[in-house]
Coordinates of C-alpha atoms in Angstrom, one line a residue:
M182 CA 53.6 1.9 46.9
T183 CA 50.9 0.0 48.7
G184 CA 48.0 -1.7 46.8
L185 CA 45.3 0.6 48.1
S186 CA 47.1 3.8 47.2
T187 CA 47.8 2.4 43.7
V188 CA 44.1 1.6 43.3
L189 CA 43.0 5.0 44.5
I190 CA 45.4 6.8 42.1
V191 CA 44.3 4.6 39.2
V192 CA 40.6 5.2 39.9
G193 CA 41.3 8.9 40.2
L194 CA 43.0 9.0 36.9
F195 CA 40.2 7.0 35.3
L196 CA 37.6 9.4 36.6
L197 CA 39.6 12.3 35.4
G198 CA 39.6 10.8 31.9
G199 CA 35.8 10.5 32.3
V200 CA 35.6 14.2 33.1
I201 CA 37.5 15.2 30.0
S202 CA 35.4 12.8 27.9
F203 CA 32.1 14.0 29.3
A204 CA 33.1 17.7 28.8
K205 CA 33.8 17.0 25.1
Q206 CA 30.4 15.3 24.7
G207 CA 28.6 18.3 26.2
L208 CA 27.0 16.5 29.1
P209 CA 25.3 18.5 31.9
R210 CA 27.8 20.6 34.0
G211 CA 26.5 19.0 37.3
V212 CA 27.6 15.5 36.2
I213 CA 31.0 16.8 35.2
V214 CA 31.5 18.7 38.5
L215 CA 30.5 15.7 40.5
L216 CA 32.8 13.4 38.6
G217 CA 35.6 15.9 39.0
I218 CA 35.1 16.1 42.7
C219 CA 35.2 12.3 43.0
S220 CA 38.3 12.2 40.9
A221 CA 40.1 14.8 43.0
M222 CA 39.1 13.1 46.3
S223 CA 40.4 9.7 45.0
L224 CA 43.7 11.2 43.9
V225 CA 44.2 13.1 47.1
A226 CA 43.4 10.0 49.2
G227 CA 45.9 7.9 47.2
I228 CA 48.7 10.6 47.5
M229 CA 48.0 10.9 51.3
R230 CA 48.4 7.2 51.7
L231 CA 51.7 7.3 49.9
Q232 CA 52.9 10.0 52.2
G233 CA 52.2 7.7 55.1
V234 CA 54.3 5.0 53.5
W235 CA 57.3 7.3 53.0
E236 CA 57.4 8.5 56.6

Protein backbone atom coordinates (compact mmCIF):
# COMPACT_ATOMS: atom_id res chain seq x y z
CA MET A 1 0.00 0.00 0.00
CA THR A 2 1.45 3.34 -0.99
CA GLY A 3 1.34 6.36 1.25
CA LEU A 4 -1.04 8.40 -0.89
CA SER A 5 -3.55 5.58 -1.28
CA THR A 6 -3.51 5.06 2.49
CA VAL A 7 -4.12 8.76 3.10
CA LEU A 8 -6.99 8.85 0.60
CA ILE A 9 -8.69 5.84 2.16
CA VAL A 10 -8.28 7.19 5.70
CA VAL A 11 -9.65 10.60 4.67
CA GLY A 12 -12.58 8.91 2.95
CA LEU A 13 -13.41 6.90 6.05
CA PHE A 14 -13.09 10.03 8.21
CA LEU A 15 -15.51 11.91 5.97
CA LEU A 16 -17.90 8.95 6.02
CA GLY A 17 -17.92 9.15 9.81
CA GLY A 18 -18.75 12.83 9.45
CA VAL A 19 -21.70 11.99 7.20
CA ILE A 20 -23.08 9.60 9.80
CA SER A 21 -22.54 12.11 12.61
CA PHE A 22 -24.09 15.00 10.70
CA ALA A 23 -27.10 12.88 9.77
CA LYS A 24 -27.68 12.03 13.44
CA GLN A 25 -27.45 15.74 14.36
CA GLY A 26 -30.03 16.67 11.76
CA LEU A 27 -27.92 19.07 9.73
CA PRO A 28 -29.17 20.23 6.31
CA ARG A 29 -29.36 17.52 3.66
CA GLY A 30 -27.16 19.51 1.24
CA VAL A 31 -24.22 19.43 3.64
CA ILE A 32 -24.61 15.70 4.19
CA VAL A 33 -24.84 14.98 0.46
CA LEU A 34 -21.77 17.09 -0.33
CA LEU A 35 -19.77 15.38 2.42
CA GLY A 36 -20.94 11.97 1.20
CA ILE A 37 -19.84 12.74 -2.36
CA CYS A 38 -16.42 13.86 -1.14
CA SER A 39 -16.09 10.72 0.95
CA ALA A 40 -17.00 8.46 -1.96
CA MET A 41 -14.58 10.23 -4.31
CA SER A 42 -11.75 9.93 -1.82
CA LEU A 43 -12.39 6.23 -1.19
CA VAL A 44 -12.65 5.47 -4.91
CA ALA A 45 -9.42 7.37 -5.63
CA GLY A 46 -7.59 5.43 -2.91
CA ILE A 47 -8.87 2.09 -4.17
CA MET A 48 -7.99 2.93 -7.77
CA ARG A 49 -4.45 3.82 -6.71
CA LEU A 50 -4.22 0.44 -4.94
CA GLN A 51 -5.24 -1.35 -8.14
CA GLY A 52 -2.36 0.38 -9.92
CA VAL A 53 0.07 -0.94 -7.31
CA TRP A 54 -1.18 -4.54 -7.61
CA GLU A 55 -0.79 -4.72 -11.40
